[in-house]
Short mmCIF file of C-alpha atoms in Angstrom, two decimals:
data_model
loop_
_atom_site.label_atom_id
_atom_site.label_comp_id
_atom_site.label_asym_id
_atom_site.label_seq_id
_atom_site.Cartn_x
_atom_site.Cartn_y
_atom_site.Cartn_z
CA UNK A 1 91.26 93.22 142.69
CA UNK A 2 93.81 91.12 143.36
CA UNK A 3 94.19 87.67 142.43
CA UNK A 4 96.57 84.96 143.54
CA UNK A 5 99.15 84.06 141.70
CA UNK A 6 99.02 80.26 141.55
CA UNK A 7 95.18 80.76 140.13
CA UNK A 8 96.21 83.04 137.68
CA UNK A 9 98.30 80.89 136.08
CA UNK A 10 95.80 78.19 135.81
CA UNK A 11 93.40 80.99 134.52
CA UNK A 12 95.60 81.56 131.69
CA UNK A 13 96.89 77.98 131.02
CA UNK A 14 92.87 77.35 130.29
CA UNK A 15 92.65 80.28 128.17
CA UNK A 16 89.80 80.54 125.01
CA UNK A 17 91.07 79.46 121.79
CA UNK A 18 89.07 83.46 121.14
CA UNK A 19 91.70 85.03 123.25
CA UNK A 20 93.70 84.31 120.27
CA UNK A 21 92.09 85.54 117.82
CA UNK A 22 91.54 88.32 119.56
CA UNK A 23 94.55 89.94 120.11
CA UNK A 24 96.51 88.99 117.25
CA UNK A 25 94.85 90.12 113.40
CA UNK A 26 95.60 88.55 111.02
CA UNK A 27 97.64 91.49 108.93
CA UNK A 28 100.55 89.29 107.35
CA UNK A 29 103.25 85.92 107.93
CA UNK A 30 104.59 87.14 110.65
CA UNK A 31 104.42 85.46 114.27
CA UNK A 32 104.42 86.91 117.93
CA UNK A 33 105.02 85.64 120.91
CA UNK A 34 105.29 85.92 124.25
CA UNK A 35 108.92 88.05 125.19
CA UNK A 36 110.27 89.74 127.66
CA UNK A 37 108.70 93.02 129.44
CA UNK A 38 109.60 95.53 126.74
CA UNK A 39 111.01 98.92 128.04
CA UNK A 40 112.00 100.18 125.03
CA UNK A 41 110.68 103.13 122.55
CA UNK A 42 107.12 103.86 122.18
CA UNK A 43 104.57 105.63 119.85
CA UNK A 44 100.79 106.82 119.76
CA UNK A 45 99.17 108.95 117.29
CA UNK A 46 96.23 111.16 118.02
CA UNK A 47 93.89 111.80 115.29
CA UNK A 48 91.69 114.49 115.48
CA UNK A 49 89.49 113.92 112.52
CA UNK A 50 87.74 115.77 110.45
CA UNK A 51 90.21 119.49 110.08
CA UNK A 52 91.48 120.72 113.30
CA UNK A 53 90.40 124.82 112.71
CA UNK A 54 94.58 125.13 113.71
CA UNK A 55 94.46 129.24 113.54
CA UNK A 56 92.34 128.91 116.70
CA UNK A 57 95.47 126.57 117.97
CA UNK A 58 98.82 126.16 117.50
CA UNK A 59 98.84 128.51 114.33
CA UNK A 60 97.25 131.52 115.68
CA UNK A 61 95.66 134.10 113.07
CA UNK A 62 94.37 138.19 113.47
CA UNK A 63 91.72 139.83 111.38
CA UNK A 64 93.82 141.12 109.01
CA UNK A 65 92.08 144.77 107.21
CA UNK A 66 90.34 144.41 103.53
CA UNK A 67 90.15 140.54 103.93
CA UNK A 68 87.33 138.19 105.62
CA UNK A 69 87.20 138.08 108.96
CA UNK A 70 89.33 134.73 110.26
CA UNK A 71 88.45 134.22 113.43
CA UNK A 72 85.72 136.06 115.78
CA UNK A 73 88.41 135.88 119.08
CA UNK A 74 90.48 137.86 116.93
CA UNK A 75 88.10 140.76 117.47
CA UNK A 76 89.45 141.62 121.20
CA UNK A 77 92.24 139.40 121.70
CA UNK A 78 96.15 138.75 120.75
CA UNK A 79 97.44 135.69 120.29
CA UNK A 80 99.02 134.09 123.74
CA UNK A 81 103.37 132.84 123.57
CA UNK A 82 104.38 130.20 126.26
CA UNK A 83 108.72 129.42 125.42
CA UNK A 84 109.07 129.64 121.75
CA UNK A 85 105.34 128.64 121.11
CA UNK A 86 102.28 130.93 119.57
CA UNK A 87 99.11 130.18 120.44
CA UNK A 88 95.25 131.16 120.28
CA UNK A 89 93.15 132.50 123.49
CA UNK A 90 90.49 130.19 122.43
CA UNK A 91 88.89 126.84 124.36
CA UNK A 92 92.02 125.78 127.10
CA UNK A 93 94.48 126.24 125.36
CA UNK A 94 95.91 128.58 127.90
CA UNK A 95 96.51 125.74 129.87
CA UNK A 96 97.49 123.29 127.85
CA UNK A 97 100.51 124.89 126.41
CA UNK A 98 101.13 126.74 129.73
CA UNK A 99 101.84 123.35 130.88
CA UNK A 100 103.41 121.69 128.41
CA UNK A 101 105.15 124.14 125.78
CA UNK A 102 108.29 122.61 126.97
CA UNK A 103 107.97 119.15 125.97
CA UNK A 104 106.60 120.24 122.34
CA UNK A 105 107.34 120.94 118.89
CA UNK A 106 104.90 122.22 116.62
CA UNK A 107 104.97 122.30 113.01
CA UNK A 108 103.17 124.39 111.07
CA UNK A 109 102.69 125.46 107.68
CA UNK A 110 102.43 121.55 106.46
CA UNK A 111 100.37 121.00 103.11
CA UNK A 112 98.30 118.53 102.61
CA UNK A 113 98.44 119.07 99.32
CA UNK A 114 94.01 118.02 99.10
CA UNK A 115 90.95 118.78 100.93
CA UNK A 116 89.69 115.35 100.94
CA UNK A 117 89.10 113.57 104.51
CA UNK A 118 90.28 110.11 102.54
CA UNK A 119 93.65 111.61 100.96
CA UNK A 120 94.22 113.89 103.94
CA UNK A 121 94.10 111.32 106.76
CA UNK A 122 96.68 109.11 104.80
CA UNK A 123 98.64 111.69 103.57
CA UNK A 124 98.94 112.90 107.58
CA UNK A 125 99.52 109.33 108.94
CA UNK A 126 101.60 107.17 106.31
CA UNK A 127 103.95 110.25 105.22
CA UNK A 128 102.24 109.56 101.36
CA UNK A 129 99.30 110.88 99.75
CA UNK A 130 99.06 106.90 97.82
CA UNK A 131 97.19 103.84 99.22
CA UNK A 132 99.51 100.88 100.50
CA UNK A 133 102.07 102.34 102.53
CA UNK A 134 102.30 101.72 106.49
CA UNK A 135 101.24 103.98 109.04
CA UNK A 136 104.40 105.32 111.47
CA UNK A 137 102.75 103.06 114.28
CA UNK A 138 102.80 100.35 112.21
CA UNK A 139 106.73 101.41 111.01
CA UNK A 140 107.75 101.66 114.92
CA UNK A 141 105.79 98.88 116.11
CA UNK A 142 107.54 96.26 112.80
CA UNK A 143 110.85 97.34 114.25
CA UNK A 144 110.19 97.28 118.16
CA UNK A 145 107.82 94.62 119.28
CA UNK A 146 107.45 91.76 116.32
CA UNK A 147 107.75 89.66 119.38
CA UNK A 148 104.85 91.24 121.17
CA UNK A 149 101.43 90.20 121.87
CA UNK A 150 100.29 93.73 121.46
CA UNK A 151 102.43 95.07 119.61
CA UNK A 152 100.33 97.80 117.17
CA UNK A 153 96.87 98.32 119.08
CA UNK A 154 94.35 100.75 117.08
CA UNK A 155 91.88 102.52 119.61
CA UNK A 156 90.42 104.35 116.77
CA UNK A 157 91.80 106.31 113.47
CA UNK A 158 94.32 105.28 110.54
CA UNK A 159 96.17 102.30 111.22
CA UNK A 160 96.94 101.10 108.19
CA UNK A 161 100.13 98.03 108.16
CA UNK A 162 101.34 97.41 104.88
CA UNK A 163 101.48 93.72 106.15
CA UNK A 164 104.67 95.13 108.01
CA UNK A 165 103.23 93.64 111.13
CA UNK A 166 99.93 92.87 113.35
CA UNK A 167 97.52 94.75 114.45
CA UNK A 168 94.95 94.86 117.61
CA UNK A 169 91.73 96.71 116.92
CA UNK A 170 90.38 97.49 120.84
CA UNK A 171 88.16 100.18 122.03
CA UNK A 172 88.12 99.27 125.20
CA UNK A 173 90.34 97.73 127.01
CA UNK A 174 87.55 96.18 129.73
CA UNK A 175 86.45 94.40 127.25
CA UNK A 176 89.72 91.50 127.26
CA UNK A 177 88.97 90.88 130.92
CA UNK A 178 86.80 88.02 129.54
CA UNK A 179 89.05 86.71 127.67
CA UNK A 180 91.73 86.54 130.23
CA UNK A 181 89.81 85.16 132.71
CA UNK A 182 87.43 82.78 130.89
CA UNK A 183 85.74 81.64 134.86
CA UNK A 184 84.09 85.02 135.19
CA UNK A 185 81.08 86.70 134.05
CA UNK A 186 81.91 90.66 133.08
CA UNK A 187 79.08 91.40 136.06
CA UNK A 188 79.49 90.52 139.07
CA UNK A 189 82.82 88.87 138.29
CA UNK A 190 81.79 85.45 140.34
CA UNK A 191 83.01 81.76 138.48
CA UNK A 192 80.10 81.48 135.71
CA UNK A 193 82.71 78.30 133.93
CA UNK A 194 83.96 75.80 135.40
CA UNK A 195 87.48 74.51 134.76
CA UNK A 196 86.74 71.42 133.15
CA UNK A 197 84.39 73.41 130.84
CA UNK A 198 87.25 75.93 130.01
CA UNK A 199 89.36 72.78 129.77
CA UNK A 200 87.32 70.42 127.58
CA UNK A 201 87.10 74.02 125.30
CA UNK A 202 90.35 73.97 124.43
CA UNK A 203 91.34 70.77 123.94
CA UNK A 204 88.45 70.77 121.52
CA UNK A 205 89.69 74.32 119.54
CA UNK A 206 93.62 73.26 119.66
CA UNK A 207 92.25 69.60 117.14
CA UNK A 208 90.14 71.78 115.27
CA UNK A 209 93.47 73.55 114.47
CA UNK A 210 95.26 70.44 114.20
CA UNK A 211 92.97 69.56 111.69
CA UNK A 212 92.27 72.46 109.67
CA UNK A 213 96.20 72.23 109.25
CA UNK A 214 96.41 68.91 107.84
CA UNK A 215 93.24 70.40 104.85
CA UNK A 216 93.91 72.44 101.59
CA UNK A 217 94.56 76.01 102.01
CA UNK A 218 97.05 78.88 101.11
CA UNK A 219 100.18 79.62 102.39
CA UNK A 220 99.14 82.56 103.75
CA UNK A 221 96.13 80.69 105.69
CA UNK A 222 99.19 78.46 106.56
CA UNK A 223 101.14 81.52 108.44
CA UNK A 224 98.33 83.00 109.82
CA UNK A 225 97.54 79.62 111.66
CA UNK A 226 101.13 79.35 112.40
CA UNK A 227 100.98 82.48 114.02
CA UNK A 228 97.84 81.86 115.73
CA UNK A 229 98.82 79.14 117.51
CA UNK A 230 102.10 80.29 118.60
CA UNK A 231 99.98 82.87 119.97
CA UNK A 232 98.05 80.43 122.24
CA UNK A 233 100.81 78.55 123.10
CA UNK A 234 102.87 81.86 124.69
CA UNK A 235 99.78 83.61 126.07
CA UNK A 236 101.18 83.53 129.37
CA UNK A 237 102.36 87.12 129.17
CA UNK A 238 99.11 88.29 128.89
CA UNK A 239 98.42 88.12 132.56
CA UNK A 240 100.95 90.89 133.11
CA UNK A 241 98.35 93.02 131.52
CA UNK A 242 95.60 91.59 133.55
CA UNK A 243 97.45 92.07 136.88
CA UNK A 244 97.63 95.70 136.39
CA UNK A 245 93.77 95.98 135.07
CA UNK A 246 92.13 98.47 137.93
CA UNK A 247 88.66 97.58 138.98
CA UNK A 248 85.72 99.14 136.15
CA UNK A 249 85.50 102.64 138.41
CA UNK A 250 88.97 103.29 138.39
CA UNK A 251 88.19 103.22 134.74
CA UNK A 252 88.05 107.06 133.26
CA UNK A 253 84.76 106.88 131.84
CA UNK A 254 82.59 108.99 129.50
CA UNK A 255 82.65 112.68 129.28
CA UNK A 256 80.12 114.89 127.29
CA UNK A 257 81.17 117.30 125.02
CA UNK A 258 78.91 120.42 124.96
CA UNK A 259 78.85 120.47 120.49
CA UNK A 260 75.69 120.47 118.97
CA UNK A 261 72.96 118.50 119.18
CA UNK A 262 75.50 117.02 122.14
CA UNK A 263 78.03 114.14 122.08
CA UNK A 264 80.01 111.87 124.38
CA UNK A 265 83.38 110.96 124.41
CA UNK A 266 86.26 107.87 126.52
CA UNK A 267 89.33 109.53 124.94
CA UNK A 268 90.48 109.43 128.10
CA UNK A 269 89.56 105.55 128.45
CA UNK A 270 91.25 104.52 125.17
CA UNK A 271 94.55 106.48 126.68
CA UNK A 272 93.81 104.59 129.94
CA UNK A 273 94.00 101.43 128.35
CA UNK A 274 96.86 102.15 125.82
CA UNK A 275 99.16 103.49 128.68
CA UNK A 276 98.20 100.50 130.58
CA UNK A 277 99.25 97.69 127.81
CA UNK A 278 102.47 99.89 127.35
CA UNK A 279 103.06 99.51 131.18
CA UNK A 280 102.58 95.99 131.47
CA UNK A 281 105.06 95.56 128.67
CA UNK A 282 102.97 94.19 125.73
CA UNK A 283 103.15 97.30 123.23
CA UNK A 284 105.07 99.12 121.77
CA UNK A 285 102.47 102.29 119.04
CA UNK A 286 98.85 102.76 119.06
CA UNK A 287 96.65 105.15 117.43
CA UNK A 288 94.02 106.93 119.11
CA UNK A 289 91.55 109.08 117.28
CA UNK A 290 88.86 111.76 118.21
CA UNK A 291 86.13 113.03 115.94
CA UNK A 292 83.49 116.17 115.53
CA UNK A 293 85.74 118.37 114.16
CA UNK A 294 84.37 118.63 110.57
CA UNK A 295 83.01 122.29 111.19
CA UNK A 296 81.26 123.55 108.63
CA UNK A 297 78.30 124.64 110.12
CA UNK A 298 79.31 126.67 113.78
CA UNK A 299 83.11 126.13 113.43
CA UNK A 300 83.28 127.52 117.29
CA UNK A 301 80.43 125.67 118.81
CA UNK A 302 82.65 122.73 117.34
CA UNK A 303 85.89 123.72 117.86
CA UNK A 304 85.63 125.67 121.34
CA UNK A 305 84.55 121.98 122.94
CA UNK A 306 86.91 119.66 121.30
CA UNK A 307 89.89 121.40 121.32
CA UNK A 308 89.39 122.33 125.66
CA UNK A 309 88.80 118.41 125.71
CA UNK A 310 91.71 117.69 124.19
CA UNK A 311 93.43 120.17 126.41
CA UNK A 312 91.66 117.96 129.45
CA UNK A 313 93.09 114.93 128.01
CA UNK A 314 96.31 115.50 126.96
CA UNK A 315 96.75 116.54 130.18
CA UNK A 316 95.19 112.90 131.74
CA UNK A 317 97.30 111.14 129.15
CA UNK A 318 100.23 112.93 130.47
CA UNK A 319 100.07 112.27 134.39
CA UNK A 320 98.98 109.06 134.50
CA UNK A 321 101.91 107.96 131.89
CA UNK A 322 104.16 109.84 134.62
CA UNK A 323 102.07 108.00 136.60
CA UNK A 324 102.59 104.49 135.47
CA UNK A 325 106.36 105.29 135.41
CA UNK A 326 106.65 105.02 131.96
CA UNK A 327 106.13 109.13 130.25
CA UNK A 328 109.68 108.97 129.70
CA UNK A 329 109.47 106.48 126.62
CA UNK A 330 106.97 108.33 124.56
CA UNK A 331 106.15 109.97 121.83
CA UNK A 332 102.94 111.67 120.97
CA UNK A 333 102.36 112.59 117.44
CA UNK A 334 98.81 114.61 117.18
CA UNK A 335 97.30 116.14 113.74
CA UNK A 336 94.51 116.02 111.79
CA UNK A 337 92.98 115.45 108.01
CA UNK A 338 94.12 119.08 107.03
CA UNK A 339 93.21 122.85 108.09
CA UNK A 340 89.85 124.83 108.09
CA UNK A 341 89.52 127.94 105.75
CA UNK A 342 90.27 131.53 106.35
CA UNK A 343 87.19 132.86 106.67
CA UNK A 344 83.84 131.75 108.04
CA UNK A 345 81.10 130.90 105.09
CA UNK A 346 77.82 131.67 105.72
CA UNK A 347 76.67 129.41 108.16
CA UNK A 348 79.34 130.44 110.72
CA UNK A 349 81.49 127.68 109.77
CA UNK A 350 84.61 126.80 108.14
CA UNK A 351 85.17 124.17 105.40
CA UNK A 352 88.18 122.56 104.32
CA UNK A 353 91.78 124.08 103.79
CA UNK A 354 94.86 122.53 102.86
CA UNK A 355 97.45 123.67 105.57
CA UNK A 356 97.15 122.52 108.93
CA UNK A 357 99.29 121.58 111.66
CA UNK A 358 101.22 118.58 113.99
CA UNK A 359 102.80 118.87 117.19
CA UNK A 360 104.61 116.37 119.15
CA UNK A 361 105.23 116.15 122.12
CA UNK A 362 107.70 114.07 124.58
CA UNK A 363 108.53 114.91 128.30
CA UNK A 364 111.72 116.70 128.79
CA UNK A 365 112.34 116.57 124.43
CA UNK A 366 115.27 118.78 123.66
CA UNK A 367 113.87 119.55 120.69
CA UNK A 368 110.63 121.18 122.62
CA UNK A 369 109.73 124.66 123.37
CA UNK A 370 109.92 125.62 119.57
CA UNK A 371 108.05 125.59 116.28
CA UNK A 372 109.25 125.03 112.76
CA UNK A 373 107.14 125.52 109.65
CA UNK A 374 105.51 129.33 108.79
CA UNK A 375 102.04 130.35 107.13
CA UNK A 376 101.32 134.34 106.51
CA UNK A 377 98.79 136.07 108.13
CA UNK A 378 96.13 134.92 105.54
CA UNK A 379 97.03 131.13 106.31
CA UNK A 380 98.78 130.41 102.82
CA UNK A 381 102.23 127.99 103.46
CA UNK A 382 105.30 129.75 103.48
CA UNK A 383 108.43 127.96 102.00
CA UNK A 384 111.65 127.59 104.15
CA UNK A 385 114.88 126.61 104.27
CA UNK A 386 115.28 123.15 104.70
CA UNK A 387 118.37 123.84 106.63
CA UNK A 388 118.32 126.75 108.28
CA UNK A 389 114.22 126.00 108.79
CA UNK A 390 114.10 130.21 108.07
CA UNK A 391 111.24 131.15 105.77
CA UNK A 392 112.89 131.14 101.89
CA UNK A 393 111.10 132.27 98.49
CA UNK A 394 113.67 129.37 96.94
CA UNK A 395 112.39 127.16 100.01
CA UNK A 396 109.74 124.41 100.48
CA UNK A 397 106.32 123.86 101.21
CA UNK A 398 106.51 121.50 103.82
CA UNK A 399 104.18 118.00 103.05
CA UNK A 400 102.88 115.43 105.41
CA UNK A 401 105.83 113.68 103.66
CA UNK A 402 108.10 115.71 105.17
CA UNK A 403 107.41 115.70 108.75
CA UNK A 404 107.23 111.62 108.53
CA UNK A 405 110.97 111.42 107.36
CA UNK A 406 111.82 113.69 109.62
CA UNK A 407 110.26 111.55 112.47
CA UNK A 408 111.37 108.30 110.78
CA UNK A 409 115.00 109.97 111.49
CA UNK A 410 114.36 111.33 114.93
CA UNK A 411 112.54 107.05 116.01
CA UNK A 412 115.04 105.86 114.08
CA UNK A 413 112.76 104.26 111.70
CA UNK A 414 114.25 105.40 108.39
CA UNK A 415 116.50 102.42 107.01
CA UNK A 416 113.59 99.99 108.69
CA UNK A 417 111.32 101.94 106.36
CA UNK A 418 114.18 102.14 103.30
CA UNK A 419 114.64 98.05 103.80
CA UNK A 420 110.72 97.21 104.36
CA UNK A 421 110.32 99.14 100.61
CA UNK A 422 108.37 102.42 101.83
CA UNK A 423 110.73 105.18 101.36
CA UNK A 424 110.07 108.97 101.38
CA UNK A 425 111.67 110.66 98.29
CA UNK A 426 111.36 114.32 99.23
CA UNK A 427 114.06 116.43 100.91
CA UNK A 428 115.35 116.41 104.70
CA UNK A 429 113.93 118.77 106.78
CA UNK A 430 115.79 119.26 110.02
CA UNK A 431 113.31 120.55 112.18
CA UNK A 432 114.73 118.16 115.49
CA UNK A 433 117.80 119.51 115.72
CA UNK A 434 117.49 122.04 119.31
CA UNK A 435 119.35 124.90 117.19
CA UNK A 436 117.24 125.27 115.07
CA UNK A 437 113.31 127.12 114.85
CA UNK A 438 111.30 129.47 111.81
CA UNK A 439 111.40 132.66 111.97
CA UNK A 440 109.23 135.36 110.98
#
């Protein structure tokens, strides 16, 4: 879909007031404005909501004589290995780990210290098990993207900002087209509003904002109003996104998932939206989520299609990022609320288990092809020495706090987080040291 550049600028200058509201959720007194094309580091979280069965994924467990059956697949199969990563012969794992093991760090034996979804989500994505702390993505956006219009985009999942930055809640990037091109309707792209009409609306909104600023409103409201006005005044940078949005028929379409009762997922479409925002230089961090992993009934009937879909979506994510030329700037963090029990219940499901895993991905990362953290044969976390990473009886059991501290250091966010009042008071685990890995 090509547009004349002069016309594009005219459209930009006549954007409706709603564009400012939609593109900047009010969360703090910070303001944002158009800036140069961002070419710095990028961070994405993929939140697998409900509790992934990591013993059938990146921390595989076979059945132990005398103990309840952990996994049906282990009746006639054994774990597989790609580079330094052992994984389960389950779902489409072989394609995922066979292709991307070089680019991933697996962190096993992470104790969420809870079986409650709300606490598990909070702990795994902020690094703290009490409310009020920002997500890792919010920290990243606050440091690297405070002047970007879409610095932090949430397309599902936990997205707390702790008032450090703003986030944009967006489920489908195609919905932004109507804001960027107010003259056309979404059905056939034909003109539906005269430029003069749009200009009158814009002036009316600007006058209304000016009048509102003269009334008795709080300091916070004044700050948000100032940010709103600044965003409207500098919205021209959004044309970079409009310029690269593909036609509707080139966006990824929802796919059917063969879970009990059936379901559809638009995860790949949301991934596409995130990557296009990054390509346009308008953002630095984003959250994605996929639901359905809370498999209390028929565990394998849920986990197999969902993990298969994760593999397919991740393959699309990295292929599309490579096509856009931004893959080497991205760090992708994948995790869940916690794990699932080391036995099946009476409904062939698995219930909540506090031990889970993370996977960190980045193309050709020097720390890739490794596993840190450990669990025993029944999927209980094993303590490790935080410096050598080897199992040690007098070591520590990792929690999400340890993982987040290591990520903050790796991403250059630790000092920023500490200065903002959100330190993590745990011992550092040297998990991104390429020369170290957990053995045993």
